[in-house]
């Protein structure tokens, strides 16, 4: 009876398994080892190949993107089969490419000095190919070739270049060449007076005991660095002694900036020694001491200072629109369209008070702006009838090459306007003048940006429409005529900085009033005759008592 039951169970199991695998593609399995149905529809084929692509190990992101597009555009089962073959073949070949690339990098590291001697054309050629495949130092793979033959070419180029390195090493590493290189190094040691006698003996012993050409070349390279560094260290010690600081601080600087460059001569044949940069090291010392030093300018042309002049040119008269409000906040964003340059322009906080008896509005504001240099300002405002104006003191500063440059400025602004009202439509002609004085900026030894008197005249028309009882929208075309010329001076030489110009602008905005609060977003597009276009966006919040 037990045997009969066992036989029945066995038959049932066989039939169940047979039924379960009926119609299943041969060899098709899910991730859990259970057979899955072969894709039938085009969408199933597309999903299957996208999964297949995602699981490939060696394809680059760019290759995957290109193949993914192929999958999305494919409409035939035969095409999906070809794509599957491409993924498999390309994945295998890219694995081989990566292996050859790693072998080449190891050879370049091992034969570094030989690699440097190889000739520019050969090095440029292989580094160009490397850049197609891998972007160092983050190893972000960017290779995007799908042609299998081209991938084979890349693999072959890596292999050939590695062989070139090894072949050159074998040619250089002959006994004859090693003997000649030893003689050259020993002769060179005798020429270097700055290297102490005991150090020369250590270097000479290392030269005699080195058994391959790479060690000898490393000794020669390091020997030149040692000699240069000994001269540099002598200059650094003299520089430290001449500083007006405590002796304890001098000893600390010697320890941190001079003694650290004492070479370990025992490693002269195997390590790359570092060259000491005299001027940079001086700068680091002074930065630690918080001492400013003007950079040497004897080899610089006056044209090189134009960027300093541009940094200290500034105009911002936006505050004049806010004087009717008792309190206001104005946030500015800039973008220079033709240069793709974005700037968080600045922030203005202010307020005013109306003297009702004499109809005179007085106020003030503080301002920060960093469109060019950093500008911190304090201003006073006045408004009477259709006339308004402000006076502003402004401190400007900017850092170039770790050196801080600064100056003082005084700005005066006056505006007259009159509003013509046509029911819901208003027309407001505007004329204004903006004058500025900018003090001299010291740029270096006997070099300075001369002081500047500038004047801008503006003609504009504000067109506004009352869309709702508490909402005005407006557009203001603006034309500006200006004189702001300046000079860069060095001893008896001068370079004019021309800023006489004609500018144009368009302001688009809306004023929305909620109770006593005013919200005023504004977009300003400004251009000039040099085809520079700036986009400025202001968000203004005001409050009226």
Short mmCIF file of C-alpha atoms in Angstrom, two decimals:
data_model
loop_
_atom_site.label_atom_id
_atom_site.label_comp_id
_atom_site.label_asym_id
_atom_site.label_seq_id
_atom_site.Cartn_x
_atom_site.Cartn_y
_atom_site.Cartn_z
CA UNK A 1 0.00 0.00 0.00
CA UNK A 2 2.86 2.41 0.90
CA UNK A 3 4.54 1.68 -2.46
CA UNK A 4 1.31 2.55 -4.35
CA UNK A 5 1.01 5.87 -2.52
CA UNK A 6 4.66 6.76 -3.30
CA UNK A 7 4.12 5.94 -7.01
CA UNK A 8 0.97 8.14 -7.14
CA UNK A 9 2.81 11.07 -5.48
CA UNK A 10 5.71 10.75 -7.95
CA UNK A 11 3.33 10.77 -10.96
CA UNK A 12 1.48 13.82 -9.58
CA UNK A 13 4.75 15.74 -9.06
CA UNK A 14 6.01 15.00 -12.59
CA UNK A 15 2.69 16.15 -14.13
CA UNK A 16 2.67 19.35 -12.02
CA UNK A 17 6.21 20.31 -13.04
CA UNK A 18 5.49 19.54 -16.69
CA UNK A 19 2.40 21.76 -16.56
CA UNK A 20 4.33 24.57 -14.83
CA UNK A 21 7.07 24.82 -17.49
CA UNK A 22 4.78 24.42 -20.51
CA UNK A 23 5.39 27.21 -23.05
CA UNK A 24 8.44 28.61 -21.18
CA UNK A 25 11.38 29.89 -23.23
CA UNK A 26 14.38 27.59 -22.97
CA UNK A 27 16.91 28.98 -20.52
CA UNK A 28 14.75 32.00 -19.59
CA UNK A 29 14.79 32.44 -15.82
CA UNK A 30 13.74 35.09 -13.33
CA UNK A 31 16.09 36.46 -10.72
CA UNK A 32 14.95 33.77 -8.31
CA UNK A 33 15.84 30.82 -10.59
CA UNK A 34 12.19 30.27 -11.61
CA UNK A 35 11.51 30.00 -15.35
CA UNK A 36 9.66 33.01 -16.82
CA UNK A 37 7.65 33.45 -20.00
CA UNK A 38 9.47 34.66 -23.16
CA UNK A 39 8.56 38.26 -24.18
CA UNK A 40 5.72 38.24 -26.69
CA UNK A 41 4.70 41.86 -27.44
CA UNK A 42 6.93 44.71 -28.62
CA UNK A 43 6.51 46.45 -25.25
CA UNK A 44 7.60 43.29 -23.41
CA UNK A 45 10.68 43.03 -25.66
CA UNK A 46 11.45 46.71 -25.01
CA UNK A 47 11.16 46.30 -21.21
CA UNK A 48 13.27 43.10 -21.32
CA UNK A 49 16.10 44.82 -23.25
CA UNK A 50 16.05 47.88 -20.98
CA UNK A 51 16.51 45.52 -18.00
CA UNK A 52 19.25 43.69 -19.89
CA UNK A 53 20.97 47.04 -20.58
CA UNK A 54 20.72 48.15 -16.93
CA UNK A 55 22.38 44.90 -15.82
CA UNK A 56 25.42 45.33 -18.14
CA UNK A 57 28.57 45.79 -16.07
CA UNK A 58 31.09 47.63 -18.25
CA UNK A 59 29.13 49.92 -20.56
CA UNK A 60 29.60 53.62 -19.91
CA UNK A 61 26.69 55.90 -19.07
CA UNK A 62 26.88 57.51 -22.51
CA UNK A 63 26.85 54.14 -24.25
CA UNK A 64 23.82 53.12 -22.20
CA UNK A 65 22.00 56.31 -23.14
CA UNK A 66 22.61 55.70 -26.85
CA UNK A 67 21.51 52.06 -26.66
CA UNK A 68 18.48 53.02 -24.57
CA UNK A 69 17.37 55.36 -27.38
CA UNK A 70 17.80 52.49 -29.85
CA UNK A 71 15.57 50.31 -27.66
CA UNK A 72 12.89 53.00 -27.41
CA UNK A 73 12.87 53.50 -31.20
CA UNK A 74 12.95 49.79 -32.13
CA UNK A 75 9.71 48.22 -33.43
CA UNK A 76 10.71 44.70 -34.55
CA UNK A 77 11.60 41.50 -32.69
CA UNK A 78 14.59 40.99 -35.00
CA UNK A 79 15.84 44.47 -34.10
CA UNK A 80 15.56 43.70 -30.37
CA UNK A 81 17.57 40.51 -30.92
CA UNK A 82 20.33 42.55 -32.64
CA UNK A 83 20.33 45.01 -29.74
CA UNK A 84 20.71 42.14 -27.27
CA UNK A 85 23.74 40.89 -29.23
CA UNK A 86 25.19 44.43 -29.30
CA UNK A 87 24.85 44.80 -25.51
CA UNK A 88 26.53 41.45 -24.90
CA UNK A 89 29.42 42.03 -27.36
CA UNK A 90 29.98 45.64 -26.33
CA UNK A 91 29.99 44.73 -22.63
CA UNK A 92 32.67 42.09 -23.24
CA UNK A 93 34.81 44.42 -25.36
CA UNK A 94 34.55 47.31 -22.88
CA UNK A 95 35.74 44.93 -20.18
CA UNK A 96 38.83 44.25 -22.30
CA UNK A 97 39.30 48.00 -22.91
CA UNK A 98 39.15 48.73 -19.19
CA UNK A 99 41.74 46.03 -18.54
CA UNK A 100 44.12 47.50 -21.16
CA UNK A 101 43.55 51.00 -19.83
CA UNK A 102 44.47 49.87 -16.30
CA UNK A 103 47.61 48.14 -17.60
CA UNK A 104 48.62 51.34 -19.41
CA UNK A 105 48.07 53.50 -16.32
CA UNK A 106 50.21 51.10 -14.28
CA UNK A 107 52.97 51.29 -16.90
CA UNK A 108 52.82 55.08 -17.00
CA UNK A 109 53.13 55.15 -13.22
CA UNK A 110 55.98 52.64 -13.26
CA UNK A 111 57.86 54.32 -16.11
CA UNK A 112 56.93 57.92 -15.30
CA UNK A 113 60.22 59.47 -16.39
CA UNK A 114 60.35 57.37 -19.56
CA UNK A 115 56.79 58.47 -20.35
CA UNK A 116 57.87 62.12 -20.07
CA UNK A 117 60.63 61.48 -22.64
CA UNK A 118 58.39 59.86 -25.21
CA UNK A 119 57.69 62.74 -27.56
CA UNK A 120 54.73 65.08 -27.54
CA UNK A 121 52.85 63.63 -30.53
CA UNK A 122 52.77 60.11 -29.11
CA UNK A 123 51.66 61.33 -25.67
CA UNK A 124 48.98 63.68 -27.04
CA UNK A 125 47.58 60.92 -29.23
CA UNK A 126 47.13 58.44 -26.40
CA UNK A 127 45.86 61.02 -23.91
CA UNK A 128 43.26 62.13 -26.44
CA UNK A 129 42.06 58.54 -26.71
CA UNK A 130 42.07 58.19 -22.93
CA UNK A 131 39.94 61.31 -22.57
CA UNK A 132 37.35 59.69 -24.86
CA UNK A 133 37.06 56.81 -22.46
CA UNK A 134 37.65 58.13 -18.98
CA UNK A 135 37.63 61.58 -17.44
CA UNK A 136 40.15 61.80 -14.60
CA UNK A 137 40.46 62.26 -11.64
CA UNK A 138 36.93 61.14 -10.75
CA UNK A 139 36.90 58.21 -13.17
CA UNK A 140 33.60 59.40 -14.67
CA UNK A 141 33.37 57.28 -17.79
CA UNK A 142 32.30 59.28 -20.82
CA UNK A 143 33.14 57.02 -23.76
CA UNK A 144 30.20 56.91 -26.15
CA UNK A 145 31.30 54.70 -29.09
CA UNK A 146 28.96 51.85 -30.09
CA UNK A 147 30.94 50.64 -33.14
CA UNK A 148 32.65 47.39 -32.07
CA UNK A 149 35.56 47.94 -34.46
CA UNK A 150 36.23 51.40 -32.97
CA UNK A 151 36.18 49.90 -29.48
CA UNK A 152 38.74 47.34 -30.64
CA UNK A 153 40.90 50.19 -31.97
CA UNK A 154 40.81 51.88 -28.57
CA UNK A 155 41.83 48.67 -26.82
CA UNK A 156 44.66 48.21 -29.33
CA UNK A 157 45.91 51.79 -28.90
CA UNK A 158 46.22 51.26 -25.13
CA UNK A 159 48.07 48.00 -25.65
CA UNK A 160 50.43 49.47 -28.27
CA UNK A 161 51.30 52.46 -26.11
CA UNK A 162 52.00 50.25 -23.12
CA UNK A 163 54.31 48.19 -25.33
CA UNK A 164 56.02 51.41 -26.48
CA UNK A 165 56.74 52.32 -22.88
CA UNK A 166 58.15 48.91 -22.06
CA UNK A 167 60.22 48.85 -25.25
CA UNK A 168 61.67 52.31 -24.52
CA UNK A 169 62.44 51.21 -20.96
CA UNK A 170 64.38 48.19 -22.26
CA UNK A 171 66.35 50.40 -24.67
CA UNK A 172 67.18 52.93 -21.98
CA UNK A 173 68.02 50.33 -19.36
CA UNK A 174 71.19 48.99 -21.00
CA UNK A 175 74.39 48.78 -18.95
CA UNK A 176 76.07 51.27 -21.28
CA UNK A 177 73.36 53.92 -20.80
CA UNK A 178 73.24 53.40 -17.04
CA UNK A 179 77.02 53.85 -16.79
CA UNK A 180 76.86 57.06 -18.86
CA UNK A 181 74.01 58.43 -16.72
CA UNK A 182 75.97 57.72 -13.50
CA UNK A 183 78.91 59.71 -14.85
CA UNK A 184 76.64 62.64 -15.80
CA UNK A 185 75.08 62.76 -12.33
CA UNK A 186 78.43 62.59 -10.50
CA UNK A 187 79.76 65.44 -12.65
CA UNK A 188 76.63 67.47 -11.96
CA UNK A 189 76.96 66.95 -8.18
CA UNK A 190 80.36 68.68 -8.30
CA UNK A 191 78.82 71.79 -9.95
CA UNK A 192 76.19 72.43 -7.27
CA UNK A 193 77.81 74.61 -4.62
CA UNK A 194 74.69 74.97 -2.47
CA UNK A 195 74.59 71.25 -1.65
CA UNK A 196 76.63 70.34 1.42
CA UNK A 197 79.63 67.99 1.09
CA UNK A 198 78.06 65.26 3.29
CA UNK A 199 74.86 65.40 1.20
CA UNK A 200 76.87 65.07 -2.00
CA UNK A 201 78.41 61.85 -0.67
CA UNK A 202 74.98 60.38 0.09
CA UNK A 203 73.75 61.27 -3.42
CA UNK A 204 76.91 59.83 -4.96
CA UNK A 205 76.48 56.52 -3.06
CA UNK A 206 72.84 56.31 -4.17
CA UNK A 207 73.92 56.94 -7.77
CA UNK A 208 76.52 54.17 -7.69
CA UNK A 209 74.13 51.65 -6.12
CA UNK A 210 71.13 52.32 -8.39
CA UNK A 211 70.57 49.40 -10.73
CA UNK A 212 68.03 50.71 -13.26
CA UNK A 213 67.72 53.76 -15.48
CA UNK A 214 64.52 55.04 -13.82
CA UNK A 215 66.20 55.38 -10.43
CA UNK A 216 69.09 57.22 -12.05
CA UNK A 217 66.75 59.58 -13.88
CA UNK A 218 64.86 60.20 -10.63
CA UNK A 219 68.14 61.07 -8.89
CA UNK A 220 69.00 63.51 -11.68
CA UNK A 221 65.59 65.20 -11.50
CA UNK A 222 65.67 65.42 -7.71
CA UNK A 223 69.24 66.72 -7.76
CA UNK A 224 68.13 69.72 -9.80
CA UNK A 225 65.22 70.31 -7.39
CA UNK A 226 67.50 70.09 -4.34
CA UNK A 227 69.87 72.69 -5.76
CA UNK A 228 66.98 75.05 -6.60
CA UNK A 229 65.40 74.56 -3.19
CA UNK A 230 68.67 75.33 -1.35
CA UNK A 231 68.77 78.71 -3.09
CA UNK A 232 65.09 79.30 -2.36
CA UNK A 233 65.44 78.38 1.31
CA UNK A 234 68.31 80.84 1.66
CA UNK A 235 66.02 83.59 0.25
CA UNK A 236 63.18 82.55 2.59
CA UNK A 237 65.42 82.70 5.66
CA UNK A 238 66.58 86.19 4.66
CA UNK A 239 62.93 87.23 4.11
CA UNK A 240 61.88 85.93 7.56
CA UNK A 241 64.76 87.72 9.30
CA UNK A 242 63.70 91.03 7.74
CA UNK A 243 60.09 90.73 9.00
CA UNK A 244 59.16 93.00 11.91
CA UNK A 245 57.86 90.23 14.20
CA UNK A 246 58.92 88.49 17.43
CA UNK A 247 61.81 86.01 17.29
CA UNK A 248 59.51 83.23 18.51
CA UNK A 249 57.23 83.85 15.52
CA UNK A 250 60.25 83.85 13.19
CA UNK A 251 61.29 80.43 14.51
CA UNK A 252 57.75 79.16 13.98
CA UNK A 253 57.78 80.36 10.35
CA UNK A 254 61.16 78.68 9.76
CA UNK A 255 59.79 75.43 11.14
CA UNK A 256 56.53 75.58 9.12
CA UNK A 257 57.80 76.98 5.82
CA UNK A 258 61.52 76.20 5.52
CA UNK A 259 62.48 73.14 7.54
CA UNK A 260 59.63 71.08 6.03
CA UNK A 261 61.50 71.15 2.72
CA UNK A 262 64.53 69.28 4.09
CA UNK A 263 64.83 66.39 1.64
CA UNK A 264 65.17 62.79 2.74
CA UNK A 265 68.22 61.90 0.64
CA UNK A 266 67.81 58.21 1.41
CA UNK A 267 64.78 58.30 -0.93
CA UNK A 268 66.37 60.38 -3.69
CA UNK A 269 66.16 57.54 -6.21
CA UNK A 270 62.55 56.53 -5.55
CA UNK A 271 60.53 59.64 -4.57
CA UNK A 272 59.63 62.80 -6.46
CA UNK A 273 60.88 65.85 -4.55
CA UNK A 274 58.79 69.03 -4.50
CA UNK A 275 60.07 72.37 -5.80
CA UNK A 276 59.62 75.24 -3.34
CA UNK A 277 57.80 78.24 -4.86
CA UNK A 278 59.45 81.34 -3.39
CA UNK A 279 56.68 83.91 -4.03
CA UNK A 280 53.83 81.60 -3.04
CA UNK A 281 55.59 80.62 0.17
CA UNK A 282 56.12 84.29 1.04
CA UNK A 283 52.42 84.93 0.39
CA UNK A 284 51.40 82.03 2.65
CA UNK A 285 53.60 83.39 5.44
CA UNK A 286 52.16 86.89 5.13
CA UNK A 287 48.63 85.54 4.99
CA UNK A 288 49.28 83.66 8.24
CA UNK A 289 50.62 86.89 9.75
CA UNK A 290 47.68 88.86 8.26
CA UNK A 291 50.09 91.23 6.50
CA UNK A 292 49.19 92.71 3.13
CA UNK A 293 51.93 93.11 0.55
CA UNK A 294 51.49 94.65 -2.88
CA UNK A 295 52.40 92.23 -5.64
CA UNK A 296 55.38 93.18 -7.84
CA UNK A 297 54.25 95.04 -10.94
CA UNK A 298 57.47 95.78 -12.83
CA UNK A 299 56.71 93.26 -15.59
CA UNK A 300 52.99 94.04 -15.83
CA UNK A 301 51.36 96.25 -18.45
CA UNK A 302 48.78 98.87 -17.57
CA UNK A 303 46.22 96.92 -19.63
CA UNK A 304 46.47 94.15 -17.02
CA UNK A 305 44.80 96.48 -14.49
CA UNK A 306 41.58 97.03 -16.46
CA UNK A 307 39.71 94.50 -14.32
CA UNK A 308 40.36 96.67 -11.24
CA UNK A 309 38.84 99.71 -12.94
CA UNK A 310 35.75 97.73 -13.95
CA UNK A 311 35.26 96.49 -10.38
CA UNK A 312 35.03 100.04 -9.00
CA UNK A 313 32.56 101.37 -11.56
CA UNK A 314 29.05 101.39 -10.07
CA UNK A 315 25.62 102.87 -10.59
CA UNK A 316 22.39 102.02 -8.71
CA UNK A 317 19.57 104.55 -8.52
CA UNK A 318 16.67 102.15 -7.90
CA UNK A 319 15.98 103.64 -4.47
CA UNK A 320 14.26 106.71 -5.97
CA UNK A 321 11.03 104.75 -6.66
CA UNK A 322 10.61 103.80 -3.00
CA UNK A 323 10.61 107.19 -1.31
CA UNK A 324 6.83 107.43 -0.82
CA UNK A 325 6.81 104.40 1.51
CA UNK A 326 7.43 104.71 5.25
CA UNK A 327 9.42 101.44 5.26
CA UNK A 328 10.73 99.33 2.42
CA UNK A 329 12.86 96.27 1.53
CA UNK A 330 14.31 95.77 -1.96
CA UNK A 331 16.04 92.52 -3.07
CA UNK A 332 17.96 92.49 -6.37
CA UNK A 333 19.01 89.60 -8.64
CA UNK A 334 21.25 90.09 -11.71
CA UNK A 335 22.13 88.00 -14.73
CA UNK A 336 24.55 89.04 -17.48
CA UNK A 337 22.92 87.25 -20.39
CA UNK A 338 25.74 87.19 -22.96
CA UNK A 339 28.20 85.83 -20.35
CA UNK A 340 25.83 83.51 -18.51
CA UNK A 341 26.79 85.16 -15.24
CA UNK A 342 24.31 85.03 -12.34
CA UNK A 343 24.56 87.35 -9.34
CA UNK A 344 22.61 87.84 -6.13
CA UNK A 345 22.75 91.58 -6.67
CA UNK A 346 22.00 93.10 -3.29
CA UNK A 347 19.64 94.28 -0.58
CA UNK A 348 18.28 97.74 0.37
CA UNK A 349 16.47 98.62 3.63
CA UNK A 350 15.00 102.07 4.16
CA UNK A 351 12.18 104.33 5.19
CA UNK A 352 10.85 107.90 5.08
CA UNK A 353 8.59 110.33 6.93
CA UNK A 354 6.30 112.99 5.52
CA UNK A 355 6.33 116.45 7.13
CA UNK A 356 2.69 117.24 6.33
CA UNK A 357 2.86 120.98 7.13
CA UNK A 358 5.44 121.70 4.44
CA UNK A 359 4.75 118.64 2.22
CA UNK A 360 8.39 117.54 2.52
CA UNK A 361 9.34 113.85 2.67
CA UNK A 362 12.64 112.97 4.38
CA UNK A 363 14.17 109.50 4.73
CA UNK A 364 17.20 107.28 4.66
CA UNK A 365 18.42 103.85 3.64
CA UNK A 366 21.24 101.34 4.02
CA UNK A 367 22.33 99.26 1.07
CA UNK A 368 24.51 96.28 0.13
CA UNK A 369 25.31 95.49 -3.49
CA UNK A 370 27.85 93.12 -5.04
CA UNK A 371 27.21 93.38 -8.78
CA UNK A 372 30.88 94.26 -9.41
CA UNK A 373 32.75 94.89 -6.16
CA UNK A 374 31.13 94.72 -2.71
CA UNK A 375 29.40 98.04 -1.98
CA UNK A 376 28.10 99.06 1.47
CA UNK A 377 26.19 102.36 1.49
CA UNK A 378 24.33 104.80 3.73
CA UNK A 379 22.02 107.36 2.10
CA UNK A 380 19.61 110.21 2.84
CA UNK A 381 16.55 110.99 0.70
CA UNK A 382 14.24 113.92 0.14
CA UNK A 383 11.06 114.45 -1.89
CA UNK A 384 9.08 117.64 -2.52
CA UNK A 385 6.20 117.87 -4.96
CA UNK A 386 7.53 116.40 -8.28
CA UNK A 387 11.20 116.63 -7.28
CA UNK A 388 13.13 113.97 -5.39
CA UNK A 389 16.76 113.14 -4.74
CA UNK A 390 19.26 111.35 -2.55
CA UNK A 391 22.83 111.65 -1.29
CA UNK A 392 24.74 108.43 -0.64
CA UNK A 393 28.12 107.57 0.89
CA UNK A 394 29.43 104.25 -0.43
CA UNK A 395 32.39 102.10 0.65
CA UNK A 396 33.57 99.67 -2.09
CA UNK A 397 36.01 96.78 -1.79
CA UNK A 398 37.08 93.69 -3.74
CA UNK A 399 39.73 90.96 -3.43
CA UNK A 400 42.04 90.08 -6.32
CA UNK A 401 44.72 87.38 -5.87
CA UNK A 402 44.26 87.45 -2.07
CA UNK A 403 44.87 91.24 -1.95
CA UNK A 404 42.08 93.56 -0.77
CA UNK A 405 41.45 96.75 -2.78
CA UNK A 406 39.06 99.46 -1.55
CA UNK A 407 37.87 103.05 -2.06
CA UNK A 408 35.32 105.66 -0.95
CA UNK A 409 32.50 107.12 -3.06
CA UNK A 410 29.88 109.86 -2.93
CA UNK A 411 26.76 109.66 -5.14
CA UNK A 412 24.19 112.44 -5.69
CA UNK A 413 20.93 111.89 -7.55
CA UNK A 414 18.13 114.28 -8.60
CA UNK A 415 14.94 113.56 -10.54
CA UNK A 416 11.96 115.52 -11.82
CA UNK A 417 8.77 113.94 -13.17
CA UNK A 418 5.14 114.82 -13.86
CA UNK A 419 2.15 112.47 -14.15
CA UNK A 420 -0.49 112.92 -16.88
CA UNK A 421 -3.63 111.02 -15.96
CA UNK A 422 -6.01 109.54 -18.56
CA UNK A 423 -8.61 107.65 -16.50
CA UNK A 424 -6.90 104.30 -15.69
CA UNK A 425 -3.88 105.06 -17.87
CA UNK A 426 -0.98 107.24 -16.63
CA UNK A 427 1.95 108.71 -18.54
CA UNK A 428 4.91 109.98 -16.49
CA UNK A 429 7.84 111.66 -18.33
CA UNK A 430 11.05 111.58 -16.24
CA UNK A 431 14.36 113.46 -16.43
CA UNK A 432 17.18 112.79 -13.95
CA UNK A 433 20.87 113.32 -13.27
CA UNK A 434 23.25 111.05 -11.33
CA UNK A 435 26.66 112.34 -10.27
CA UNK A 436 29.40 110.38 -8.54
CA UNK A 437 32.86 110.90 -7.08
CA UNK A 438 35.06 107.79 -6.71
CA UNK A 439 38.33 108.07 -4.79
CA UNK A 440 41.74 106.79 -5.93
CA UNK A 441 42.50 103.06 -5.58
CA UNK A 442 46.06 101.91 -4.84
CA UNK A 443 46.74 98.88 -7.10
CA UNK A 444 50.39 98.17 -6.32
CA UNK A 445 53.83 99.70 -6.27
CA UNK A 446 53.46 103.14 -7.93
CA UNK A 447 50.27 102.00 -9.70
CA UNK A 448 46.83 103.38 -8.95
CA UNK A 449 43.35 103.85 -10.39
CA UNK A 450 42.85 107.60 -10.51
CA UNK A 451 39.85 109.25 -8.85
CA UNK A 452 36.76 109.70 -11.02
CA UNK A 453 34.03 112.29 -11.49
CA UNK A 454 31.09 110.87 -13.43
CA UNK A 455 27.72 112.13 -14.60
CA UNK A 456 24.70 110.30 -16.08
CA UNK A 457 21.66 111.96 -17.67
CA UNK A 458 18.50 109.89 -18.01
CA UNK A 459 15.32 110.40 -20.05
CA UNK A 460 12.44 107.97 -19.44
CA UNK A 461 8.69 107.61 -19.72
CA UNK A 462 6.72 105.49 -17.29
CA UNK A 463 3.53 104.05 -18.76
CA UNK A 464 1.19 102.57 -16.14
CA UNK A 465 -2.26 101.06 -16.15
CA UNK A 466 -4.57 100.50 -13.15
CA UNK A 467 -5.71 96.95 -13.84
CA UNK A 468 -7.51 96.70 -10.47
CA UNK A 469 -8.23 99.09 -7.64
CA UNK A 470 -5.11 97.78 -5.84
CA UNK A 471 -2.99 96.65 -8.82
CA UNK A 472 -0.93 98.79 -11.23
CA UNK A 473 1.17 97.37 -14.06
CA UNK A 474 3.79 99.46 -15.81
CA UNK A 475 6.50 99.63 -18.46
CA UNK A 476 9.31 102.20 -18.50
CA UNK A 477 11.66 102.64 -21.50
CA UNK A 478 14.87 104.41 -20.40
CA UNK A 479 17.70 106.14 -22.31
CA UNK A 480 20.96 107.10 -20.57
CA UNK A 481 23.79 109.40 -21.68
CA UNK A 482 26.92 109.26 -19.51
CA UNK A 483 30.50 110.38 -19.00
CA UNK A 484 32.54 108.23 -16.60
CA UNK A 485 36.07 108.19 -18.02
CA UNK A 486 38.98 107.29 -15.73
CA UNK A 487 42.74 106.61 -15.84
CA UNK A 488 45.11 103.91 -14.63
CA UNK A 489 48.41 105.58 -13.73
CA UNK A 490 51.90 104.16 -13.21
CA UNK A 491 54.64 106.69 -12.64
CA UNK A 492 54.47 108.85 -15.82
CA UNK A 493 52.43 106.37 -17.86
CA UNK A 494 48.65 106.53 -18.18
CA UNK A 495 45.98 104.23 -19.60
CA UNK A 496 42.57 105.84 -20.21
CA UNK A 497 39.48 103.83 -19.26
CA UNK A 498 36.70 105.04 -21.56
CA UNK A 499 33.15 105.02 -20.21
CA UNK A 500 31.37 107.71 -22.21
CA UNK A 501 28.37 105.81 -23.48
CA UNK A 502 24.75 105.60 -24.50
CA UNK A 503 22.72 102.94 -22.65
CA UNK A 504 19.14 101.82 -22.92
CA UNK A 505 16.85 99.86 -20.63
CA UNK A 506 13.30 98.63 -20.21
CA UNK A 507 11.56 98.13 -16.87
CA UNK A 508 8.48 95.92 -16.55
CA UNK A 509 6.71 95.63 -13.22
CA UNK A 510 3.58 95.50 -11.15
CA UNK A 511 2.55 97.19 -7.88
CA UNK A 512 0.07 95.32 -5.72
CA UNK A 513 -1.27 96.91 -2.55
CA UNK A 514 -2.70 94.89 0.35
CA UNK A 515 -3.92 97.17 3.18
CA UNK A 516 -0.86 99.27 3.98
CA UNK A 517 1.65 96.92 2.35
CA UNK A 518 3.05 97.25 -1.17
CA UNK A 519 4.51 94.35 -3.20
CA UNK A 520 6.42 95.38 -6.31
CA UNK A 521 8.25 92.78 -8.46
CA UNK A 522 10.20 94.38 -11.32
CA UNK A 523 12.18 93.04 -14.29
CA UNK A 524 14.78 95.30 -15.89
CA UNK A 525 16.59 94.56 -19.16
CA UNK A 526 19.58 96.82 -19.71
CA UNK A 527 21.84 97.01 -22.76
CA UNK A 528 24.73 99.16 -23.98
CA UNK A 529 26.62 99.95 -27.18
CA UNK A 530 29.11 97.11 -26.52
CA UNK A 531 26.20 94.61 -26.87
CA UNK A 532 26.38 93.61 -23.22
CA UNK A 533 22.91 92.74 -21.91
CA UNK A 534 22.01 92.54 -18.22
CA UNK A 535 18.83 91.13 -16.75
CA UNK A 536 17.92 92.43 -13.27
CA UNK A 537 15.02 91.26 -11.13
CA UNK A 538 13.95 93.17 -8.03
CA UNK A 539 11.43 92.17 -5.39
CA UNK A 540 10.33 95.20 -3.40
CA UNK A 541 8.22 95.25 -0.21
CA UNK A 542 6.92 98.57 1.15
CA UNK A 543 4.78 99.78 4.05
CA UNK A 544 2.83 103.03 4.36
CA UNK A 545 1.43 104.33 7.65
#
